[in-house]
Amino acid sequence: MSGLGLLVTGAGLVLRRARLFGLGLIPPLITTVLFLVLFATASFLSQRIAVWLTPFAEGWPGVATLRAFVAILVVALSGVLLVLLFTATTLALGAPLYDRISEEIDAHAGSYASAPGEGLLQALWSTLVHLVKVVAISLPVGALMLLVGLIPGVGGFFAAVGSALFGGWMIALEMTGSAAGRRGLRGLAERHRLLCRDPWPVLGFGVPTFLLLSVPLLSLLVFPIATAAGTLLTRRLAAR
């Protein structure tokens, strides 16, 4: 089954569990409001950021066009970073709900060996460390994509493709978290090695999910569905 097929299958499984699906909509509803405000702020400041990033272009004949292009890149890449942080924050906020969805899908799909869970304080600390790691990984990549986007002619295309691939991989890391954690794979590095076993279905699942999560209203519906699909993906990769 392809990565996109897992997403479709996950949708069918979750929609048949109406109560869990409804509860799974609450955390992204809360975080959507917060991150829409952050995205609006980044968009409002984009022109000032573009001026700050291009002091060397002062006095150039096409400086206004260059800075307008840089401002668009800043908005686009802010969106990429905020989708990743939005995902990590929503999963942390709704962890009990998404763990429940993942557990039910796991049980429906078959048996698995469950590792001992973390205590409350340890889980909170792990979540905080995880969020810091996501920021530490995403910011340099976002800066790199911004620089790539400045390449004349082809930069915008390669920045868009690179952002989608990176965002898709990171989303897959997030959405496999619950099922991987039950198998003792709680760290980002451990999950990354798991996904590397078969990267094509990972990207086939992660990139469409990342793009859907970029749409505010759709993101509310995608979270519980992607949690189920991430569980199915984890089962597939763990069996290899």
PDB file of C-alpha atoms in Angstrom:
ATOM      1  CA  MET A   1       0.000   0.000   0.000  1.00  0.00           C
ATOM      2  CA  SER A   2       1.344   3.472  -0.898  1.00  0.00           C
ATOM      3  CA  GLY A   3       1.810   6.260   1.627  1.00  0.00           C
ATOM      4  CA  LEU A   4      -1.187   8.091   0.200  1.00  0.00           C
ATOM      5  CA  GLY A   5      -3.170   4.849   0.380  1.00  0.00           C
ATOM      6  CA  LEU A   6      -2.385   4.640   4.098  1.00  0.00           C
ATOM      7  CA  LEU A   7      -3.842   8.127   4.515  1.00  0.00           C
ATOM      8  CA  VAL A   8      -7.047   7.088   2.737  1.00  0.00           C
ATOM      9  CA  THR A   9      -7.282   3.884   4.799  1.00  0.00           C
ATOM     10  CA  GLY A  10      -6.657   5.854   7.990  1.00  0.00           C
ATOM     11  CA  ALA A  11      -9.505   8.194   7.072  1.00  0.00           C
ATOM     12  CA  GLY A  12     -11.905   5.281   6.712  1.00  0.00           C
ATOM     13  CA  LEU A  13     -10.876   3.763  10.043  1.00  0.00           C
ATOM     14  CA  VAL A  14     -11.144   7.021  11.987  1.00  0.00           C
ATOM     15  CA  LEU A  15     -14.433   8.156  10.458  1.00  0.00           C
ATOM     16  CA  ARG A  16     -15.997   4.897  11.660  1.00  0.00           C
ATOM     17  CA  ARG A  17     -15.046   5.942  15.202  1.00  0.00           C
ATOM     18  CA  ALA A  18     -17.122   9.128  15.332  1.00  0.00           C
ATOM     19  CA  ARG A  19     -16.593   9.907  19.032  1.00  0.00           C
ATOM     20  CA  LEU A  20     -12.794   9.678  18.838  1.00  0.00           C
ATOM     21  CA  PHE A  21     -12.794  11.623  15.592  1.00  0.00           C
ATOM     22  CA  GLY A  22     -14.833  14.408  17.193  1.00  0.00           C
ATOM     23  CA  LEU A  23     -12.577  14.597  20.246  1.00  0.00           C
ATOM     24  CA  GLY A  24      -9.547  14.657  17.948  1.00  0.00           C
ATOM     25  CA  LEU A  25     -10.776  17.918  16.421  1.00  0.00           C
ATOM     26  CA  ILE A  26     -10.506  19.875  19.682  1.00  0.00           C
ATOM     27  CA  PRO A  27      -6.684  20.281  20.059  1.00  0.00           C
ATOM     28  CA  PRO A  28      -6.083  21.537  16.483  1.00  0.00           C
ATOM     29  CA  LEU A  29      -8.994  23.966  16.866  1.00  0.00           C
ATOM     30  CA  ILE A  30      -7.227  25.552  19.843  1.00  0.00           C
ATOM     31  CA  THR A  31      -3.768  25.683  18.260  1.00  0.00           C
ATOM     32  CA  THR A  32      -5.098  26.847  14.862  1.00  0.00           C
ATOM     33  CA  VAL A  33      -6.200  30.153  16.387  1.00  0.00           C
ATOM     34  CA  LEU A  34      -2.767  30.708  17.957  1.00  0.00           C
ATOM     35  CA  PHE A  35      -0.776  29.828  14.862  1.00  0.00           C
ATOM     36  CA  LEU A  36      -3.000  31.838  12.518  1.00  0.00           C
ATOM     37  CA  VAL A  37      -2.159  34.875  14.649  1.00  0.00           C
ATOM     38  CA  LEU A  38       1.552  34.036  14.408  1.00  0.00           C
ATOM     39  CA  PHE A  39       1.313  33.576  10.629  1.00  0.00           C
ATOM     40  CA  ALA A  40      -0.529  36.876  10.235  1.00  0.00           C
ATOM     41  CA  THR A  41       2.199  38.573  12.271  1.00  0.00           C
ATOM     42  CA  ALA A  42       4.952  37.041  10.118  1.00  0.00           C
ATOM     43  CA  SER A  43       3.123  38.168   6.974  1.00  0.00           C
ATOM     44  CA  PHE A  44       2.732  41.708   8.339  1.00  0.00           C
ATOM     45  CA  LEU A  45       6.456  41.914   9.151  1.00  0.00           C
ATOM     46  CA  SER A  46       7.641  40.192   5.965  1.00  0.00           C
ATOM     47  CA  GLN A  47       8.510  43.406   4.110  1.00  0.00           C
ATOM     48  CA  ARG A  48      10.586  44.690   7.047  1.00  0.00           C
ATOM     49  CA  ILE A  49      12.352  41.336   7.286  1.00  0.00           C
ATOM     50  CA  ALA A  50      13.058  41.465   3.534  1.00  0.00           C
ATOM     51  CA  VAL A  51      14.688  44.890   3.926  1.00  0.00           C
ATOM     52  CA  TRP A  52      16.755  43.594   6.849  1.00  0.00           C
ATOM     53  CA  LEU A  53      17.910  40.569   4.832  1.00  0.00           C
ATOM     54  CA  THR A  54      18.962  42.575   1.762  1.00  0.00           C
ATOM     55  CA  PRO A  55      20.985  45.619   2.916  1.00  0.00           C
ATOM     56  CA  PHE A  56      23.434  44.919   0.080  1.00  0.00           C
ATOM     57  CA  ALA A  57      20.723  45.715  -2.493  1.00  0.00           C
ATOM     58  CA  GLU A  58      20.199  49.311  -1.351  1.00  0.00           C
ATOM     59  CA  GLY A  59      20.363  51.550  -4.398  1.00  0.00           C
ATOM     60  CA  TRP A  60      19.980  48.735  -6.933  1.00  0.00           C
ATOM     61  CA  PRO A  61      17.569  49.491  -9.828  1.00  0.00           C
ATOM     62  CA  GLY A  62      15.421  46.406  -9.070  1.00  0.00           C
ATOM     63  CA  VAL A  63      15.609  46.541  -5.273  1.00  0.00           C
ATOM     64  CA  ALA A  64      11.820  46.843  -4.824  1.00  0.00           C
ATOM     65  CA  THR A  65      11.179  43.710  -6.919  1.00  0.00           C
ATOM     66  CA  LEU A  66      13.910  41.774  -5.112  1.00  0.00           C
ATOM     67  CA  ARG A  67      12.550  42.687  -1.698  1.00  0.00           C
ATOM     68  CA  ALA A  68       8.999  41.850  -2.722  1.00  0.00           C
ATOM     69  CA  PHE A  69      10.213  38.394  -3.792  1.00  0.00           C
ATOM     70  CA  VAL A  70      12.137  37.934  -0.531  1.00  0.00           C
ATOM     71  CA  ALA A  71       9.032  38.986   1.430  1.00  0.00           C
ATOM     72  CA  ILE A  72       6.999  36.299  -0.365  1.00  0.00           C
ATOM     73  CA  LEU A  73       9.676  33.722   0.500  1.00  0.00           C
ATOM     74  CA  VAL A  74       9.632  34.821   4.135  1.00  0.00           C
ATOM     75  CA  VAL A  75       5.847  34.350   4.274  1.00  0.00           C
ATOM     76  CA  ALA A  76       6.039  30.941   2.561  1.00  0.00           C
ATOM     77  CA  LEU A  77       8.835  29.619   4.766  1.00  0.00           C
ATOM     78  CA  SER A  78       7.184  31.017   7.889  1.00  0.00           C
ATOM     79  CA  GLY A  79       4.192  28.924   6.875  1.00  0.00           C
ATOM     80  CA  VAL A  80       6.372  25.801   6.600  1.00  0.00           C
ATOM     81  CA  LEU A  81       7.923  26.349  10.029  1.00  0.00           C
ATOM     82  CA  LEU A  82       4.597  27.150  11.647  1.00  0.00           C
ATOM     83  CA  VAL A  83       2.955  24.020  10.200  1.00  0.00           C
ATOM     84  CA  LEU A  84       5.708  21.900  11.772  1.00  0.00           C
ATOM     85  CA  LEU A  85       5.464  23.660  15.129  1.00  0.00           C
ATOM     86  CA  PHE A  86       1.667  23.629  14.902  1.00  0.00           C
ATOM     87  CA  THR A  87       1.767  19.858  14.405  1.00  0.00           C
ATOM     88  CA  ALA A  88       4.181  19.213  17.272  1.00  0.00           C
ATOM     89  CA  THR A  89       2.252  21.526  19.621  1.00  0.00           C
ATOM     90  CA  THR A  90      -1.145  20.057  18.730  1.00  0.00           C
ATOM     91  CA  LEU A  91       0.093  16.493  19.233  1.00  0.00           C
ATOM     92  CA  ALA A  92       1.565  17.486  22.601  1.00  0.00           C
ATOM     93  CA  LEU A  93      -1.650  19.232  23.667  1.00  0.00           C
ATOM     94  CA  GLY A  94      -3.883  16.379  22.544  1.00  0.00           C
ATOM     95  CA  ALA A  95      -1.527  13.517  23.405  1.00  0.00           C
ATOM     96  CA  PRO A  96      -4.074  11.429  25.389  1.00  0.00           C
ATOM     97  CA  LEU A  97      -6.653  11.714  22.593  1.00  0.00           C
ATOM     98  CA  TYR A  98      -4.261  10.900  19.775  1.00  0.00           C
ATOM     99  CA  ASP A  99      -2.702   8.070  21.771  1.00  0.00           C
ATOM    100  CA  ARG A 100      -6.204   6.628  22.168  1.00  0.00           C
ATOM    101  CA  ILE A 101      -6.867   6.868  18.418  1.00  0.00           C
ATOM    102  CA  SER A 102      -3.505   5.265  17.652  1.00  0.00           C
ATOM    103  CA  GLU A 103      -4.053   2.473  20.192  1.00  0.00           C
ATOM    104  CA  GLU A 104      -7.457   1.618  18.708  1.00  0.00           C
ATOM    105  CA  ILE A 105      -6.040   1.511  15.169  1.00  0.00           C
ATOM    106  CA  ASP A 106      -3.125  -0.625  16.383  1.00  0.00           C
ATOM    107  CA  ALA A 107      -5.520  -3.045  18.072  1.00  0.00           C
ATOM    108  CA  HIS A 108      -7.737  -3.146  14.982  1.00  0.00           C
ATOM    109  CA  ALA A 109      -4.764  -3.886  12.694  1.00  0.00           C
ATOM    110  CA  GLY A 110      -3.376  -6.704  14.862  1.00  0.00           C
ATOM    111  CA  SER A 111      -1.178  -7.448  17.851  1.00  0.00           C
ATOM    112  CA  TYR A 112       2.038  -5.635  18.762  1.00  0.00           C
ATOM    113  CA  ALA A 113       4.581  -5.707  21.572  1.00  0.00           C
ATOM    114  CA  SER A 114       4.003  -2.651  23.770  1.00  0.00           C
ATOM    115  CA  ALA A 115       6.959  -1.078  25.608  1.00  0.00           C
ATOM    116  CA  PRO A 116       6.462   0.319  29.146  1.00  0.00           C
ATOM    117  CA  GLY A 117       5.040   3.857  29.138  1.00  0.00           C
ATOM    118  CA  GLU A 118       6.648   6.982  30.569  1.00  0.00           C
ATOM    119  CA  GLY A 119       5.640   8.581  33.860  1.00  0.00           C
ATOM    120  CA  LEU A 120       3.848  11.952  33.801  1.00  0.00           C
ATOM    121  CA  LEU A 121       6.881  14.103  34.631  1.00  0.00           C
ATOM    122  CA  GLN A 122       9.102  12.168  32.255  1.00  0.00           C
ATOM    123  CA  ALA A 123       6.502  12.508  29.489  1.00  0.00           C
ATOM    124  CA  LEU A 124       6.251  16.280  30.039  1.00  0.00           C
ATOM    125  CA  TRP A 125      10.025  16.623  29.944  1.00  0.00           C
ATOM    126  CA  SER A 126      10.236  14.490  26.799  1.00  0.00           C
ATOM    127  CA  THR A 127       7.603  16.676  25.122  1.00  0.00           C
ATOM    128  CA  LEU A 128       9.498  19.872  25.967  1.00  0.00           C
ATOM    129  CA  VAL A 129      12.775  18.441  24.680  1.00  0.00           C
ATOM    130  CA  HIS A 130      11.010  17.248  21.541  1.00  0.00           C
ATOM    131  CA  LEU A 131       9.608  20.721  20.776  1.00  0.00           C
ATOM    132  CA  VAL A 132      13.054  22.272  21.245  1.00  0.00           C
ATOM    133  CA  LYS A 133      14.561  19.706  18.851  1.00  0.00           C
ATOM    134  CA  VAL A 134      11.887  20.402  16.218  1.00  0.00           C
ATOM    135  CA  VAL A 135      12.695  24.131  16.394  1.00  0.00           C
ATOM    136  CA  ALA A 136      16.454  23.452  16.313  1.00  0.00           C
ATOM    137  CA  ILE A 137      16.078  21.309  13.187  1.00  0.00           C
ATOM    138  CA  SER A 138      13.506  23.445  11.387  1.00  0.00           C
ATOM    139  CA  LEU A 139      15.086  26.886  11.734  1.00  0.00           C
ATOM    140  CA  PRO A 140      18.376  26.088   9.917  1.00  0.00           C
ATOM    141  CA  VAL A 141      16.527  24.232   7.166  1.00  0.00           C
ATOM    142  CA  GLY A 142      14.123  27.142   6.799  1.00  0.00           C
ATOM    143  CA  ALA A 143      17.072  29.552   6.517  1.00  0.00           C
ATOM    144  CA  LEU A 144      18.664  27.293   3.890  1.00  0.00           C
ATOM    145  CA  MET A 145      15.441  27.174   1.864  1.00  0.00           C
ATOM    146  CA  LEU A 146      15.270  30.982   2.051  1.00  0.00           C
ATOM    147  CA  LEU A 147      18.776  31.216   0.593  1.00  0.00           C
ATOM    148  CA  VAL A 148      17.942  28.665  -2.111  1.00  0.00           C
ATOM    149  CA  GLY A 149      14.883  30.720  -3.009  1.00  0.00           C
ATOM    150  CA  LEU A 150      17.128  33.703  -3.772  1.00  0.00           C
ATOM    151  CA  ILE A 151      18.787  31.839  -6.661  1.00  0.00           C
ATOM    152  CA  PRO A 152      17.580  33.615  -9.828  1.00  0.00           C
ATOM    153  CA  GLY A 153      15.146  31.698 -12.027  1.00  0.00           C
ATOM    154  CA  VAL A 154      14.961  28.286 -10.392  1.00  0.00           C
ATOM    155  CA  GLY A 155      15.349  29.182  -6.724  1.00  0.00           C
ATOM    156  CA  GLY A 156      11.647  29.519  -5.968  1.00  0.00           C
ATOM    157  CA  PHE A 157      10.860  26.105  -7.481  1.00  0.00           C
ATOM    158  CA  PHE A 158      13.634  24.279  -5.624  1.00  0.00           C
ATOM    159  CA  ALA A 159      12.761  26.042  -2.363  1.00  0.00           C
ATOM    160  CA  ALA A 160       9.109  24.976  -2.714  1.00  0.00           C
ATOM    161  CA  VAL A 161      10.002  21.343  -3.505  1.00  0.00           C
ATOM    162  CA  GLY A 162      12.628  21.195  -0.766  1.00  0.00           C
ATOM    163  CA  SER A 163      10.234  22.679   1.784  1.00  0.00           C
ATOM    164  CA  ALA A 164       7.503  20.161   0.879  1.00  0.00           C
ATOM    165  CA  LEU A 165       9.896  17.194   1.137  1.00  0.00           C
ATOM    166  CA  PHE A 166      11.388  18.390   4.426  1.00  0.00           C
ATOM    167  CA  GLY A 167       7.971  19.257   5.828  1.00  0.00           C
ATOM    168  CA  GLY A 168       6.566  15.894   4.745  1.00  0.00           C
ATOM    169  CA  TRP A 169       9.383  13.972   6.417  1.00  0.00           C
ATOM    170  CA  MET A 170       9.049  15.947   9.641  1.00  0.00           C
ATOM    171  CA  ILE A 171       5.273  15.452   9.662  1.00  0.00           C
ATOM    172  CA  ALA A 172       5.801  11.700   9.249  1.00  0.00           C
ATOM    173  CA  LEU A 173       8.175  11.789  12.228  1.00  0.00           C
ATOM    174  CA  GLU A 174       5.468  13.508  14.259  1.00  0.00           C
ATOM    175  CA  MET A 175       2.528  11.373  13.182  1.00  0.00           C
ATOM    176  CA  THR A 176       4.327   8.086  13.869  1.00  0.00           C
ATOM    177  CA  GLY A 177       5.253   9.243  17.374  1.00  0.00           C
ATOM    178  CA  SER A 178       2.496   7.542  19.352  1.00  0.00           C
ATOM    179  CA  ALA A 179       2.743   4.137  17.669  1.00  0.00           C
ATOM    180  CA  ALA A 180       6.550   4.237  17.614  1.00  0.00           C
ATOM    181  CA  GLY A 181       6.615   5.189  21.295  1.00  0.00           C
ATOM    182  CA  ARG A 182       4.598   2.087  22.197  1.00  0.00           C
ATOM    183  CA  ARG A 183       7.344   0.122  20.457  1.00  0.00           C
ATOM    184  CA  GLY A 184      10.061   1.805  22.524  1.00  0.00           C
ATOM    185  CA  LEU A 185      11.109   4.259  19.755  1.00  0.00           C
ATOM    186  CA  ARG A 186      10.538   7.581  21.502  1.00  0.00           C
ATOM    187  CA  GLY A 187      13.406   9.745  20.244  1.00  0.00           C
ATOM    188  CA  LEU A 188      13.495  11.624  16.929  1.00  0.00           C
ATOM    189  CA  ALA A 189      16.688   9.818  15.912  1.00  0.00           C
ATOM    190  CA  GLU A 190      15.096   6.395  16.544  1.00  0.00           C
ATOM    191  CA  ARG A 191      12.003   7.340  14.558  1.00  0.00           C
ATOM    192  CA  HIS A 192      14.165   8.739  11.761  1.00  0.00           C
ATOM    193  CA  ARG A 193      15.976   5.403  11.459  1.00  0.00           C
ATOM    194  CA  LEU A 194      12.603   3.649  11.385  1.00  0.00           C
ATOM    195  CA  LEU A 195      11.362   5.852   8.537  1.00  0.00           C
ATOM    196  CA  CYS A 196      14.591   5.347   6.592  1.00  0.00           C
ATOM    197  CA  ARG A 197      13.724   1.651   6.219  1.00  0.00           C
ATOM    198  CA  ASP A 198      11.386   2.598   3.352  1.00  0.00           C
ATOM    199  CA  PRO A 199      11.405   6.350   2.608  1.00  0.00           C
ATOM    200  CA  TRP A 200       9.065   6.387  -0.405  1.00  0.00           C
ATOM    201  CA  PRO A 201       5.821   5.482   1.401  1.00  0.00           C
ATOM    202  CA  VAL A 202       6.954   7.800   4.209  1.00  0.00           C
ATOM    203  CA  LEU A 203       7.090  10.735   1.776  1.00  0.00           C
ATOM    204  CA  GLY A 204       3.939   9.506   0.044  1.00  0.00           C
ATOM    205  CA  PHE A 205       2.179   9.848   3.384  1.00  0.00           C
ATOM    206  CA  GLY A 206       4.059  12.835   4.794  1.00  0.00           C
ATOM    207  CA  VAL A 207       4.029  15.290   1.866  1.00  0.00           C
ATOM    208  CA  PRO A 208       0.231  15.168   1.240  1.00  0.00           C
ATOM    209  CA  THR A 209      -0.360  15.367   4.998  1.00  0.00           C
ATOM    210  CA  PHE A 210       1.965  18.371   5.263  1.00  0.00           C
ATOM    211  CA  LEU A 211       0.156  20.129   2.401  1.00  0.00           C
ATOM    212  CA  LEU A 212      -3.269  19.392   3.914  1.00  0.00           C
ATOM    213  CA  LEU A 213      -2.128  20.662   7.313  1.00  0.00           C
ATOM    214  CA  SER A 214      -1.099  23.909   5.604  1.00  0.00           C
ATOM    215  CA  VAL A 215      -4.804  24.656   5.010  1.00  0.00           C
ATOM    216  CA  PRO A 216      -6.245  25.928   8.336  1.00  0.00           C
ATOM    217  CA  LEU A 217      -9.759  24.425   8.132  1.00  0.00           C
ATOM    218  CA  LEU A 218      -8.601  21.137   6.622  1.00  0.00           C
ATOM    219  CA  SER A 219      -5.976  20.766   9.338  1.00  0.00           C
ATOM    220  CA  LEU A 220      -8.748  20.257  11.903  1.00  0.00           C
ATOM    221  CA  LEU A 221      -9.941  17.159  10.046  1.00  0.00           C
ATOM    222  CA  VAL A 222      -6.495  15.877   9.093  1.00  0.00           C
ATOM    223  CA  PHE A 223      -5.046  15.395  12.575  1.00  0.00           C
ATOM    224  CA  PRO A 224      -7.049  12.362  13.731  1.00  0.00           C
ATOM    225  CA  ILE A 225      -6.871  10.854  10.232  1.00  0.00           C
ATOM    226  CA  ALA A 226      -3.100  11.331   9.990  1.00  0.00           C
ATOM    227  CA  THR A 227      -2.680   9.832  13.463  1.00  0.00           C
ATOM    228  CA  ALA A 228      -4.400   6.658  12.265  1.00  0.00           C
ATOM    229  CA  ALA A 229      -2.403   6.594   9.021  1.00  0.00           C
ATOM    230  CA  GLY A 230       0.839   7.194  10.931  1.00  0.00           C
ATOM    231  CA  THR A 231       0.019   4.186  13.098  1.00  0.00           C
ATOM    232  CA  LEU A 232      -0.469   2.017  10.011  1.00  0.00           C
ATOM    233  CA  LEU A 233       2.793   3.343   8.569  1.00  0.00           C
ATOM    234  CA  THR A 234       4.628   2.521  11.811  1.00  0.00           C
ATOM    235  CA  ARG A 235       3.297  -1.035  11.758  1.00  0.00           C
ATOM    236  CA  ARG A 236       4.433  -1.450   8.168  1.00  0.00           C
ATOM    237  CA  LEU A 237       7.942  -0.130   8.825  1.00  0.00           C
ATOM    238  CA  ALA A 238       8.396  -1.984  12.134  1.00  0.00           C
ATOM    239  CA  ALA A 239       7.618  -5.258  10.378  1.00  0.00           C
ATOM    240  CA  ARG A 240      10.574  -4.820   7.995  1.00  0.00           C
TER     241      ARG A 240
END
